[in-house]
XYZ file of C-alpha atoms in Angstrom:
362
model
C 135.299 -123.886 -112.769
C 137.835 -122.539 -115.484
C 141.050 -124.670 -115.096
C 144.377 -124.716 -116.939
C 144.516 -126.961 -119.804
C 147.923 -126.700 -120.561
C 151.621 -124.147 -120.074
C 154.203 -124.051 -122.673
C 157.747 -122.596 -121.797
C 160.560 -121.770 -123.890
C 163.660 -119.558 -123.763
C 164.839 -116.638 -125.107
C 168.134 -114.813 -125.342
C 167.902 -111.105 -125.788
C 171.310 -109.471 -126.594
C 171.751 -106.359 -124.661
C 172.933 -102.671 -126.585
C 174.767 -102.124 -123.581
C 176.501 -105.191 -121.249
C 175.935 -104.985 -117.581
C 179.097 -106.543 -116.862
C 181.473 -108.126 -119.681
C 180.030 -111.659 -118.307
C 176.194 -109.725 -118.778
C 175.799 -109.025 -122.682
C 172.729 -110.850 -122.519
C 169.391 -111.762 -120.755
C 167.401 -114.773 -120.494
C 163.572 -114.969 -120.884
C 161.731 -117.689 -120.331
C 158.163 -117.065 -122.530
C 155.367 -118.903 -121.542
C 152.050 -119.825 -122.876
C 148.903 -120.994 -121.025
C 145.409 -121.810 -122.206
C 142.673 -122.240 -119.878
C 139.611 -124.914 -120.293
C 137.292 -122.006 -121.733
C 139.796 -121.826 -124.911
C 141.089 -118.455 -123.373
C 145.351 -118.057 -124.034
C 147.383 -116.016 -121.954
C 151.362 -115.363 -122.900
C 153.468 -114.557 -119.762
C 157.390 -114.568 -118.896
C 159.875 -115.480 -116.121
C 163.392 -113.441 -116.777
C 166.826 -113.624 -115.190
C 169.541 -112.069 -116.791
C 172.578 -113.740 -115.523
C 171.758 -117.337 -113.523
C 169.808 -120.191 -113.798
C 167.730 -119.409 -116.595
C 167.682 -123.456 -117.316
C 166.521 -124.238 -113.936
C 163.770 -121.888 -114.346
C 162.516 -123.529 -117.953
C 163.084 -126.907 -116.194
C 160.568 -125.826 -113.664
C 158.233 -124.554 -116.126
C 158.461 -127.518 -118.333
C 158.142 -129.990 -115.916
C 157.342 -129.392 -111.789
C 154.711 -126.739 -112.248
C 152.967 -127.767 -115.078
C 152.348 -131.167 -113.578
C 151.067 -129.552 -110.691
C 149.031 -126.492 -112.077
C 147.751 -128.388 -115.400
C 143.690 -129.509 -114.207
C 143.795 -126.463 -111.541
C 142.423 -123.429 -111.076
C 142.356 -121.319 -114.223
C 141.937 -118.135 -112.792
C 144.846 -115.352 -111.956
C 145.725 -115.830 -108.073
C 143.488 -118.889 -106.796
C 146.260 -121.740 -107.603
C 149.338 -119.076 -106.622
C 149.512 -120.521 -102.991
C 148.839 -124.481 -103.524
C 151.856 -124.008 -106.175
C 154.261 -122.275 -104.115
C 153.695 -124.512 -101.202
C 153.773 -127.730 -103.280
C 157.604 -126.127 -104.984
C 158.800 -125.144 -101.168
C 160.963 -128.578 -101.053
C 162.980 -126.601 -103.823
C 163.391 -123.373 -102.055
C 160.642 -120.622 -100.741
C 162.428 -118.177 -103.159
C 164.657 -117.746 -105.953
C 164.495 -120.218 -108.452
C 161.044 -121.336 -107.444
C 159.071 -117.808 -107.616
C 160.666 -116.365 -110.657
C 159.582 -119.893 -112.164
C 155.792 -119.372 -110.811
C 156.128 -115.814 -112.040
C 155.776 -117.703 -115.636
C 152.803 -119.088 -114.855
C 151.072 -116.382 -113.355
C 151.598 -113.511 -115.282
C 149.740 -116.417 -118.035
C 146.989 -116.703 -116.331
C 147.179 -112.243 -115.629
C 147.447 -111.866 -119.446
C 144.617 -114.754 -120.058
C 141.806 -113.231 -117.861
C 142.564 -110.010 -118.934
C 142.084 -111.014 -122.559
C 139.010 -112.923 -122.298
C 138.257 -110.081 -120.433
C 138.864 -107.821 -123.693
C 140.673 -105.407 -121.099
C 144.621 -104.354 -120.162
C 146.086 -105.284 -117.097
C 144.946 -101.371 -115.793
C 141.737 -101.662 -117.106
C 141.470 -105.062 -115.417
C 142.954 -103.255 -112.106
C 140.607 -100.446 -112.633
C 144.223 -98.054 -112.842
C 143.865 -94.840 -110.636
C 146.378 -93.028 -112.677
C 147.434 -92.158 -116.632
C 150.841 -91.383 -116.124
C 153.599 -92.522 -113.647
C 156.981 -90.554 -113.295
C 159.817 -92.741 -114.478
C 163.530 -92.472 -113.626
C 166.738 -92.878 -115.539
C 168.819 -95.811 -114.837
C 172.206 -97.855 -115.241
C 174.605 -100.435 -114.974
C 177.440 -98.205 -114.192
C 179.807 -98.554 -111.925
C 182.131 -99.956 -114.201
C 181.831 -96.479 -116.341
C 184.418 -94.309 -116.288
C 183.379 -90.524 -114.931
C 183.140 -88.990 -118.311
C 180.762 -91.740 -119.440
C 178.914 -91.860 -116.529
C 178.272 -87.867 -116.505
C 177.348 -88.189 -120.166
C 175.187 -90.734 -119.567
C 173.327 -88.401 -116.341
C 173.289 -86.233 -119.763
C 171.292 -88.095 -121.660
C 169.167 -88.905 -118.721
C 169.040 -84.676 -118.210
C 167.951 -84.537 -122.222
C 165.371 -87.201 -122.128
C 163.262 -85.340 -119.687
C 163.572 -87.411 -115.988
C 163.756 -85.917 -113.143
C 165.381 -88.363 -110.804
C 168.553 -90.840 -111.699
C 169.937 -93.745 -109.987
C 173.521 -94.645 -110.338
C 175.738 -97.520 -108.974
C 178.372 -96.571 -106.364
C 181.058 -99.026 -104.297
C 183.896 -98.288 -105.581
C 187.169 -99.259 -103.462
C 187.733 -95.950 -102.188
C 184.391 -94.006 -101.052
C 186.203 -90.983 -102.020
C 185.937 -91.675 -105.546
C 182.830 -92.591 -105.566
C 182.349 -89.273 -103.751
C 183.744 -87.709 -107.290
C 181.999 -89.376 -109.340
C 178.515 -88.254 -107.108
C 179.764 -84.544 -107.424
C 180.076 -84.658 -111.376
C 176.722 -86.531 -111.450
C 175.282 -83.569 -109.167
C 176.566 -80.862 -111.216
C 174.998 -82.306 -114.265
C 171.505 -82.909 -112.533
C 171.444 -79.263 -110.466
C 169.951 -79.198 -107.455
C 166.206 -79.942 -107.935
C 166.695 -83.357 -109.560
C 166.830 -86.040 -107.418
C 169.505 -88.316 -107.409
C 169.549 -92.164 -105.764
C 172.594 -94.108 -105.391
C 172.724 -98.227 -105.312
C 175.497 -99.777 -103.848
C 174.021 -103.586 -104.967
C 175.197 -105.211 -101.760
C 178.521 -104.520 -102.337
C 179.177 -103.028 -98.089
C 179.352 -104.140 -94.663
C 177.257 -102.107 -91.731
C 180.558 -100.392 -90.699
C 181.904 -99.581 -94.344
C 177.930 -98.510 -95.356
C 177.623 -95.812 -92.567
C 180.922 -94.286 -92.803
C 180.436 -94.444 -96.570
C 176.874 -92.634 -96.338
C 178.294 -89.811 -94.018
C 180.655 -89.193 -96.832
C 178.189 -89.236 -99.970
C 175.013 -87.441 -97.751
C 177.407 -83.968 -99.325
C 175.135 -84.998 -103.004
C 171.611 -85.629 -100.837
C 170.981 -89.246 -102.185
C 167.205 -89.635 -102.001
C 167.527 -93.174 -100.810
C 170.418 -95.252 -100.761
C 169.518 -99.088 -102.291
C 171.261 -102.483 -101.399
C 173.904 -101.012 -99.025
C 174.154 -104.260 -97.632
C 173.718 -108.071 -98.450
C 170.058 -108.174 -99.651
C 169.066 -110.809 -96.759
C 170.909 -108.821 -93.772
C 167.813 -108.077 -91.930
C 170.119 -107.208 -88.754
C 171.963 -105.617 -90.393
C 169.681 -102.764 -92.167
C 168.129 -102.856 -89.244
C 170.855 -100.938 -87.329
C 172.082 -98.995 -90.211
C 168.473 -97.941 -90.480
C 168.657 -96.656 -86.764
C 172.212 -95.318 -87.215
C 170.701 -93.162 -90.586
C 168.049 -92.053 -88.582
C 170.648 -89.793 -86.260
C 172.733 -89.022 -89.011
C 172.021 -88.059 -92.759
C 168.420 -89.518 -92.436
C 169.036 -91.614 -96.407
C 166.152 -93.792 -97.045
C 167.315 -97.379 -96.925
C 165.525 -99.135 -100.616
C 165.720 -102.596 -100.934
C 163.628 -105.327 -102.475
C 165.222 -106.256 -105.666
C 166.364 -109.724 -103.994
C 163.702 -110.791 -101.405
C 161.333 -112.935 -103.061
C 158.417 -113.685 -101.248
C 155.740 -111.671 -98.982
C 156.948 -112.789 -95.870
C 160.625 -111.366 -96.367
C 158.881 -108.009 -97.332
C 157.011 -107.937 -94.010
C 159.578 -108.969 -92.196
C 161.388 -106.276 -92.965
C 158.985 -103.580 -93.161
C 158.042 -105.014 -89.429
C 161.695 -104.654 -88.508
C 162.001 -101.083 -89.957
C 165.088 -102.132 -91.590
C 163.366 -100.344 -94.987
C 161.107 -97.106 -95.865
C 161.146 -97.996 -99.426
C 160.778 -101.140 -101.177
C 161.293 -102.207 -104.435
C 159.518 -105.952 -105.262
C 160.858 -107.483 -108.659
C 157.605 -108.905 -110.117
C 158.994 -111.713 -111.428
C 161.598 -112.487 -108.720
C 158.931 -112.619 -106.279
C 156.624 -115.068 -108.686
C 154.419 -112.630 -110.397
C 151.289 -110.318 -110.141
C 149.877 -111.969 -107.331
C 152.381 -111.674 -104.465
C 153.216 -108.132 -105.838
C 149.860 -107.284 -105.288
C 149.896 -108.622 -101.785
C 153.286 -106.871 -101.155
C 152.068 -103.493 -102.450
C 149.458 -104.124 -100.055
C 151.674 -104.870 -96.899
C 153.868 -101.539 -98.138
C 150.579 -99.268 -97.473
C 150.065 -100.755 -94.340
C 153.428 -99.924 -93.080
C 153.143 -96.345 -94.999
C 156.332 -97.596 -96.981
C 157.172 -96.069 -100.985
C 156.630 -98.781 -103.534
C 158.903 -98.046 -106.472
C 158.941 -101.841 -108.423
C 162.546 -103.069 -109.976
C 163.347 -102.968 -113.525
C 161.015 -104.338 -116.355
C 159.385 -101.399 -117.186
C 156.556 -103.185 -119.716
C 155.202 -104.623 -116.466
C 156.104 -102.782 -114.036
C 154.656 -99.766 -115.478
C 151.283 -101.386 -115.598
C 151.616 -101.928 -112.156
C 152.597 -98.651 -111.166
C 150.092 -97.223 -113.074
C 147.798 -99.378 -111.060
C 148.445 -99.447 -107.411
C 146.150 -97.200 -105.163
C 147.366 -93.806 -103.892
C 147.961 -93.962 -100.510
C 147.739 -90.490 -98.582
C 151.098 -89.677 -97.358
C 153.336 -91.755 -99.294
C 154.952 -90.896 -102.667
C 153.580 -92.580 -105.944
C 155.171 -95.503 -107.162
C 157.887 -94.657 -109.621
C 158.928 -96.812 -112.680
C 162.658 -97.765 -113.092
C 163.644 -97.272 -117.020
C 167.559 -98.552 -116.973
C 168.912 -97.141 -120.642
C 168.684 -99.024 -123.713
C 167.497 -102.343 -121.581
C 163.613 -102.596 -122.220
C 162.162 -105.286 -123.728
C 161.041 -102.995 -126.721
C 163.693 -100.726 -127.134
C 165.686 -104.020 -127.429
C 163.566 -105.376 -129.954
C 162.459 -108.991 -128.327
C 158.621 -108.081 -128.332
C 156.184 -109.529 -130.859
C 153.982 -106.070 -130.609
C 154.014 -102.866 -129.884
C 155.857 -102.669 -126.568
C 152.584 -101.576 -123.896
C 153.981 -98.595 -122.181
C 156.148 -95.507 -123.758
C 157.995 -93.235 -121.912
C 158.978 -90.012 -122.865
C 159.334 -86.751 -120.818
C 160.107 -88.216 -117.485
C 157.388 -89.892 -117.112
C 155.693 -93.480 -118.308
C 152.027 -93.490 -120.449
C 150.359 -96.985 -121.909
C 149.856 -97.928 -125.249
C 146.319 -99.378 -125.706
C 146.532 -103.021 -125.566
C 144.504 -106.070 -124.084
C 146.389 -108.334 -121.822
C 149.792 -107.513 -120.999
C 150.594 -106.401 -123.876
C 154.292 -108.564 -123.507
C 154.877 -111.280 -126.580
C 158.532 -112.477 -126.917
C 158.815 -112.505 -130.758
């Protein structure tokens, strides 16, 4: 049996072009390194790009590898044993972005002594996946957010998300109409409120901003509301009829059922690090098809590109589309070792040939 002989972490800062927040000018990556008992080596990453960045290199540095150091070396069989044995420290959070460290390692390990990429591993359906232009924006002002929709226009995508929850719906209202005008009428346009409502304040909000025809509407509400988008879900359904997206901050399989089961959600949008790596995405994605639910993964585009590239089609439900926020990938920001793995240009996202990931923090 191939085991783990031994996991290295270490963090890294990456400025950021562009500051999500004046607190947010940088994000933290936590770069990890496994080798397996055949001599294989696999490079992998956690990331969070505000909180607890520490905690998560504590984890890797000491809980996990004294747990997962003698066990299964192979991508997926140890995923379970480790997430049960770190469940005194939380079922989420903290504890699956760590394990994400650890098993996109292993990912990037079999796929090398494999000789393969992650697709080629996955035996990818699809070449190309259509990406969309994204933003930390809310705190733009309406010029700079209409020349950013601009730039998005320029570059070639065909959908944009942008940030609303401003104080007063009606400016955010504004700010939708200028984005609108930019984008014409066959571009689709999502809005993400990132929790920032209450059920009341989200439905009379979404009667107001259904005038731009949002293609979903993401994070209306806290994250882990499942009440909550539960009835807002039921109240959309006999009003506007906006897709509810969410997914960013639930971290484990169960959460994702739960509220597929619920139908609090129609699309969902797993971080595959925040819910510990590959191997629960995988499950997710799988859960997603069963309840005929659009799989669009959040942020990381190196990755989650791969991924997208990746998942099955499933007859019915749109493709999985890749989130590219502006000037915020890991290559366009300069923190890779190689040749970033993906490139995407024209709206939509291609791969670079690779083996592995393709994902070294230089």
């Amino acid at each position: 049996m191939i085991t783990i002989r031994s996991l290295d972490a270490r963090l890294v800062r990456v400025p950021l072009t562009r500051p999500w927040a004046a607190d947010v000018t940088s994000v933290g990556v936590i770069a990890t390194h496994v080798v397996r008992s055949d001599g294989a080596e696999g490079w992998g990453f956690s990331w969070t790009p505000q909180i607890g960045a520490e905690a998560v290199l504590a984890l890797l540095q000491h809980d996990i590898p004294r747990f997962a150091v003698g066990g299964p070396g192979e991508p997926g069989e140890g995923w379970l044993p480790a997430w049960r044995h770190l469940h005194e420290a939380g079922g989420g959070g903290l504890t699956t972005i760590a394990l994400a460290g650890l098993d996109l390692a292993l990912w990037d390990a079999a796929c090398r002594s494999d000789g393969s990429s992650l697709t080629g591993f996955l035996r990818a359906p699809r070449t190309r996946a259509r990406a969309y232009g994204s933003g930390v924006n809310l705190h733009y002002s309406a010029d700079e957010l209409v020349a950013q929709t601009q730039r998005w226009v320029d570059a070639g995508f065909d959908a944009v998300k942008v940030k609303v929850g401003k104080p007063d719906v009606a400016e955010d209202l504004d700010r939708l109409r200028a984005v609108r005008e930019v984008l014409g009428p066959d571009r689709a346009l999502m809005i993400d409120a990132n929790q920032r409502w209450e059920l009341d304040r989200a439905t009379a909000s979404l009667e107001v901003l259904a005038e731009v025809s949002p293609a979903w509407i993401e994070e209306p509400l806290r994250a882990d509301d499942l009440y909550g988008h539960t009835e807002l879900a039921r109240r959309l359904t006999s009003s506007s009829g906006i897709p509810i997206a969410l997914g960013e901050n639930l971290h484990t399989v169960y959460r994702f059922d739960e509220f597929l089961r619920a139908g609090a959600v129609q699309i969902v949008q797993p971080n595959v690090v925040r819910v510990g790596g590959i191997t629960p995405f995988l499950g997710i994605a799988a859960i997603a098809a069963e309840y005929g639910a659009a799989l669009h993964p959040h942020l990381l585009p190196e990755l989650s590109g791969q991924l997208a590239l990746s998942l099955r089609p499933v007859p019915g439900v749109a493709e999985p589309m890749v989130e590219d926020v502006e000037d915020a990938g890991f290559g366009a920001l300069g923190a890779l070792a190689d040749p970033s793995p993906v490139s995407i240009s024209d709206g939509a996202l291609t791969e670079v040939p690779h083996v592995g990931l393709g994902i070294r923090f230089s």
